[in-house]
Structure formats: C-alpha cells, structure tokens
Amino acid sequence: MAAATTTAALIFSNPTLPTPRLFSTPNSRPNPPKPRATSSSSSSSSTATPSRKRASASSAATEERIFFDGGPHYGDLVANLLLGFTLLWLPLTLAAIPRAFFLRYRFTDRRVTVLSGLTGQDRSDFPYDSVRDVKVVPRFVGEWGDIVITLKDGTAVDLRSVPRFREVADYCLSMAGLKGTGQEEEETVSKPRGF
C-alpha cells in the first residue's frame, strides 16, 4: 500500500510528466482551441473597427452614474444594539438588525433604487421625474438621517438611516428639478418688516 501511494505522489508531483485525467470518459476530448479572427484584407478590418466604436459609445451613453450606493449607517445599528438592552428600546433594535444587513439604497443619475430582502430580489425603482417632494429628518446629532421622498401619485418612500443624507437629498432634489432644501429657501423667503 505504501508503494502505491509513493508512486502516485511521484506521478502527481513530477512536472515533466503529463497530469493524469481524473474522471475522464472514453468519448471526452479536450476543448479545441478557439479560432482567432484574422482579416485577409484591409477593408474588412476597417469595417469592424467602427462597429466596435459605435457599440462602446452606445454602451457608454446608456450607463448610469451612481451617486450613492450603500446601506443604512452603521451607527444606527450600533446605537440600537447598545440601547437594546433596555426593554423599552428592544423593538427598535429588532427592526434595526435586518435593516442593517438586508437593505441597500442606490441613487443614480436616472433613478432611485431600494433593494431589500435576503437576496436583494425585492426591488423598488422610481425615476426622478416622479418625485414631488423630499424631506430629511436628522438622527443622532446629524450623523445619519431619514429621507422621505413623496412621489407625484402620493406615495411616501421612507429611506431610514441614510449616511450623508443631506447630500443625497440635495442630489435627489436637483435631479428632480426641484428647489434645494437648505440655503436656497432661506434666500427666497422675505423677512418681516417692522413699524
């Protein structure tokens, strides 16, 4: 028995010997090499190049640029776990755990996407032209916050514990063509006049 294992070890460890094929069938053949495309004339190579350029230009035009892609702020989970030792805060902790692991937000230049579920199969998309209003609610001294997006059909989409929530809300408003939330409103409001 020891001689058989020594022989097998020599066969598998010797780089000059071909590697034996395990689990091969009599009808199995190695994969043939893939043929390379060669051009026999200069006209065929010049026609192939513009089509490749057109394909890459059209795919670049259809790509979405991602502004924000991420889940809820990690501080939300940590704060809820620390406060979860109290019986009063326990339901909020139980809601924060699946939110931290199974929820993702994506803001692109075309749409807002909310991915949820164990495998991310639950997906909600809506374009910016359907956005009517965006409100922000700061949490934990402004480290993270909730974004409430109201759509034109009256649906309110609540995005909880979003990091960089002010930047994301301003981006959403600018893509929707609405006014910004902070400084722009203060400049347009007229101040009260005294006697």
XYZ file of N, CA and C in Angstrom, residues 10-118:
327
model
N 4.731 10.522 -6.702
C 5.757 10.857 -7.695
C 5.135 11.280 -9.021
N 4.050 10.619 -9.413
C 3.392 10.952 -10.678
C 2.790 12.340 -10.620
N 2.095 12.662 -9.519
C 1.424 13.950 -9.417
C 2.385 15.104 -9.139
N 3.537 14.826 -8.506
C 4.453 15.905 -8.165
C 5.497 16.168 -9.241
N 5.674 15.274 -10.204
C 6.684 15.448 -11.244
C 6.138 16.378 -12.326
N 6.745 17.552 -12.525
C 6.203 18.493 -13.513
C 6.449 18.062 -14.950
N 7.371 17.141 -15.197
C 7.646 16.740 -16.576
C 6.639 15.735 -17.091
N 6.000 14.990 -16.216
C 5.003 14.022 -16.637
C 3.671 14.716 -16.859
N 2.901 14.280 -17.831
C 1.579 14.888 -18.022
C 0.677 14.538 -16.848
N -0.178 15.470 -16.508
C -1.095 15.263 -15.397
C -2.163 14.264 -15.819
N -2.369 13.208 -15.030
C -3.403 12.236 -15.410
C -4.783 12.867 -15.311
N -5.654 12.462 -16.226
C -7.014 12.998 -16.247
C -7.890 12.153 -15.353
N -8.416 12.773 -14.358
C -9.339 12.087 -13.466
C -10.740 12.250 -14.005
N -11.559 11.286 -13.831
C -12.959 11.299 -14.238
C -13.122 11.535 -15.741
N -12.257 10.982 -16.537
C -12.414 11.149 -17.988
C -13.202 9.979 -18.543
N -13.977 10.250 -19.562
C -14.747 9.215 -20.225
C -14.075 8.910 -21.551
N -14.323 7.744 -22.123
C -13.663 7.405 -23.383
C -14.032 8.363 -24.516
N -15.214 8.972 -24.492
C -15.634 9.850 -25.574
C -15.265 11.310 -25.336
N -14.687 11.633 -24.179
C -14.381 13.038 -23.913
C -13.105 13.441 -24.634
N -13.160 14.596 -25.227
C -11.998 15.143 -25.915
C -11.655 16.481 -25.294
N -10.390 16.879 -25.338
C -10.062 18.200 -24.815
C -10.710 19.279 -25.666
N -10.950 20.411 -25.071
C -11.563 21.519 -25.796
C -10.636 21.992 -26.906
N -11.156 22.117 -28.122
C -10.301 22.604 -29.202
C -9.992 24.077 -29.004
N -8.844 24.529 -29.488
C -8.526 25.942 -29.331
C -9.503 26.802 -30.124
N -9.807 27.975 -29.574
C -10.741 28.865 -30.245
C -10.053 29.526 -31.435
N -10.741 29.560 -32.566
C -10.120 30.201 -33.731
C -10.056 31.707 -33.535
N -8.961 32.279 -33.994
C -8.803 33.719 -33.900
C -9.293 34.359 -35.181
N -9.887 35.529 -35.017
C -10.373 36.251 -36.189
C -9.202 36.934 -36.871
N -9.018 36.604 -38.114
C -7.950 37.237 -38.892
C -8.573 37.933 -40.068
N -7.995 39.024 -40.434
C -8.525 39.753 -41.583
C -7.613 39.525 -42.769
N -8.199 39.114 -43.858
C -7.412 38.851 -45.052
C -7.240 40.109 -45.892
N -8.107 41.065 -45.727
C -7.958 42.297 -46.484
C -8.093 43.483 -45.545
N -7.622 44.611 -45.964
C -7.669 45.795 -45.115
C -9.086 46.356 -45.016
N -9.945 46.077 -45.984
C -11.298 46.623 -45.948
C -12.136 45.972 -44.850
N -11.927 44.670 -44.579
C -12.721 44.026 -43.535
C -12.303 44.523 -42.159
N -11.016 44.818 -41.950
C -10.610 45.310 -40.639
C -11.088 46.737 -40.418
N -11.196 47.523 -41.474
C -11.657 48.894 -41.292
C -13.162 48.940 -41.020
N -13.916 47.963 -41.515
C -15.348 47.951 -41.234
C -15.639 47.420 -39.839
N -14.766 46.564 -39.290
C -15.005 46.016 -37.954
C -14.721 47.053 -36.873
N -13.781 47.915 -37.094
C -13.400 48.889 -36.074
C -14.497 49.904 -35.780
N -15.152 50.519 -36.776
C -16.207 51.474 -36.433
C -17.387 50.833 -35.710
N -17.723 49.595 -36.041
C -18.844 48.969 -35.346
C -18.516 48.759 -33.874
N -17.261 48.427 -33.573
C -16.861 48.292 -32.183
C -16.918 49.644 -31.486
N -16.491 50.687 -32.178
C -16.530 52.016 -31.585
C -17.962 52.452 -31.336
N -18.867 52.150 -32.274
C -20.264 52.509 -32.081
C -20.868 51.751 -30.906
N -20.525 50.475 -30.774
C -21.057 49.677 -29.677
C -20.569 50.206 -28.339
N -19.293 50.571 -28.256
C -18.782 51.072 -26.988
C -19.332 52.464 -26.687
N -19.558 53.289 -27.709
C -20.119 54.616 -27.488
C -21.573 54.522 -27.037
N -22.325 53.586 -27.597
C -23.725 53.455 -27.191
C -23.835 52.876 -25.792
N -22.929 51.960 -25.410
C -22.975 51.421 -24.056
C -22.543 52.472 -23.041
N -21.624 53.359 -23.420
C -21.221 54.431 -22.510
C -22.354 55.434 -22.322
N -23.144 55.650 -23.369
C -24.252 56.593 -23.264
C -25.390 56.031 -22.412
N -25.530 54.710 -22.347
C -26.615 54.102 -21.590
C -26.215 53.756 -20.151
N -24.944 53.898 -19.785
C -24.523 53.588 -18.430
C -25.076 54.617 -17.450
N -25.437 54.128 -16.279
C -25.900 55.014 -15.227
C -24.717 55.358 -14.326
N -24.644 56.605 -13.951
C -23.624 57.016 -12.995
C -24.230 56.927 -11.603
N -23.538 56.280 -10.710
C -24.033 56.076 -9.357
C -23.510 57.194 -8.470
N -24.426 57.903 -7.825
C -24.054 58.951 -6.886
C -23.852 58.369 -5.492
N -24.757 57.529 -5.052
C -24.665 56.896 -3.740
C -25.176 55.472 -3.846
N -24.408 54.524 -3.302
C -24.819 53.135 -3.259
C -24.367 52.584 -1.916
N -25.292 52.298 -1.040
C -24.916 51.770 0.259
C -26.125 51.459 1.106
N -25.832 50.913 2.249
C -26.892 50.556 3.181
C -27.062 51.607 4.250
N -27.838 51.288 5.250
C -28.022 52.215 6.362
C -26.706 52.467 7.098
N -26.624 53.570 7.787
C -25.417 53.946 8.523
C -25.144 52.922 9.617
N -23.879 52.545 9.778
C -23.532 51.538 10.775
C -23.809 52.030 12.195
N -23.769 53.334 12.401
C -24.040 53.896 13.718
C -25.456 53.628 14.189
N -26.382 53.516 13.250
C -27.766 53.215 13.606
C -27.852 51.844 14.261
N -27.165 50.869 13.703
C -27.173 49.524 14.275
C -26.481 49.508 15.631
N -25.337 50.171 15.732
C -24.591 50.175 16.984
C -25.406 50.847 18.092
N -25.992 51.999 17.790
C -26.790 52.702 18.797
C -27.993 51.872 19.220
N -28.635 51.222 18.272
C -29.801 50.403 18.623
C -29.403 49.159 19.405
N -28.237 48.580 19.106
C -27.789 47.425 19.881
C -27.442 47.824 21.306
N -26.805 48.987 21.475
C -26.472 49.434 22.826
C -27.726 49.764 23.632
N -28.696 50.403 23.007
C -29.928 50.743 23.703
C -30.906 49.571 23.774
N -30.610 48.502 23.044
C -31.497 47.346 23.021
C -31.512 46.558 24.310
N -30.567 46.835 25.212
C -30.573 46.130 26.491
C -31.725 46.586 27.376
N -32.278 47.731 27.058
C -33.461 48.161 27.794
C -34.687 47.527 27.143
N -35.634 47.196 27.918
C -36.828 46.539 27.396
C -37.628 47.484 26.517
N -37.568 48.773 26.810
C -38.319 49.756 26.046
C -37.791 49.893 24.616
N -36.487 49.776 24.411
C -35.864 50.002 23.102
C -35.755 48.710 22.281
N -36.105 47.576 22.824
C -35.936 46.286 22.161
C -36.644 46.182 20.806
N -37.870 46.662 20.627
C -38.499 46.572 19.293
C -37.737 47.365 18.225
N -37.188 48.514 18.596
C -36.415 49.287 17.632
C -35.119 48.577 17.258
N -34.524 47.880 18.213
C -33.314 47.104 17.935
C -33.622 45.944 17.000
N -34.732 45.276 17.238
C -35.107 44.158 16.376
C -35.418 44.622 14.949
N -35.840 45.840 14.779
C -36.082 46.371 13.437
C -34.786 46.831 12.780
N -33.796 47.265 13.571
C -32.540 47.780 13.022
C -31.629 46.672 12.501
N -31.716 45.490 13.068
C -30.815 44.405 12.664
C -31.062 43.969 11.220
N -32.283 43.599 10.821
C -32.453 43.230 9.407
C -32.269 44.412 8.469
N -32.576 45.614 8.929
C -32.376 46.789 8.084
C -30.893 46.966 7.771
N -30.028 46.701 8.741
C -28.594 46.876 8.537
C -28.021 45.847 7.571
N -28.565 44.653 7.554
C -27.986 43.594 6.752
C -28.674 43.363 5.409
N -29.933 43.722 5.277
C -30.686 43.350 4.079
C -31.281 44.524 3.324
N -30.756 45.738 3.495
C -31.321 46.910 2.837
C -30.203 47.721 2.200
N -30.419 48.144 0.943
C -29.446 48.978 0.233
C -30.183 50.056 -0.540
N -29.564 51.226 -0.587
C -30.100 52.357 -1.330
C -29.134 52.678 -2.464
N -29.675 53.009 -3.628
C -28.841 53.399 -4.764
C -29.468 54.605 -5.456
N -28.711 55.686 -5.523
C -29.119 56.898 -6.224
C -28.229 57.037 -7.441
N -28.811 56.977 -8.629
C -28.054 57.150 -9.860
C -28.499 58.449 -10.517
N -27.987 58.692 -11.716
C -28.393 59.900 -12.423
C -29.747 59.740 -13.106
N -30.348 58.552 -13.031
C -31.658 58.312 -13.660
C -32.765 57.974 -12.687
N -32.430 57.273 -11.592
C -33.480 56.749 -10.724
C -32.975 56.532 -9.304
N -33.932 56.266 -8.419
C -33.652 55.858 -7.051
C -34.065 54.398 -6.940
N -33.200 53.579 -6.374
C -33.468 52.158 -6.230
C -33.332 51.769 -4.765
N -34.290 51.009 -4.277
C -34.238 50.457 -2.928
C -34.234 48.946 -3.072
N -33.140 48.309 -2.648
C -33.010 46.858 -2.705
C -33.171 46.314 -1.298
N -34.028 45.320 -1.145
C -34.236 44.740 0.177
C -34.467 43.247 0.033
N -34.501 42.583 1.149
C -34.709 41.141 1.149
C -33.405 40.406 1.365
N -33.520 39.120 1.614
C -32.355 38.299 1.910
C -31.390 38.250 0.736
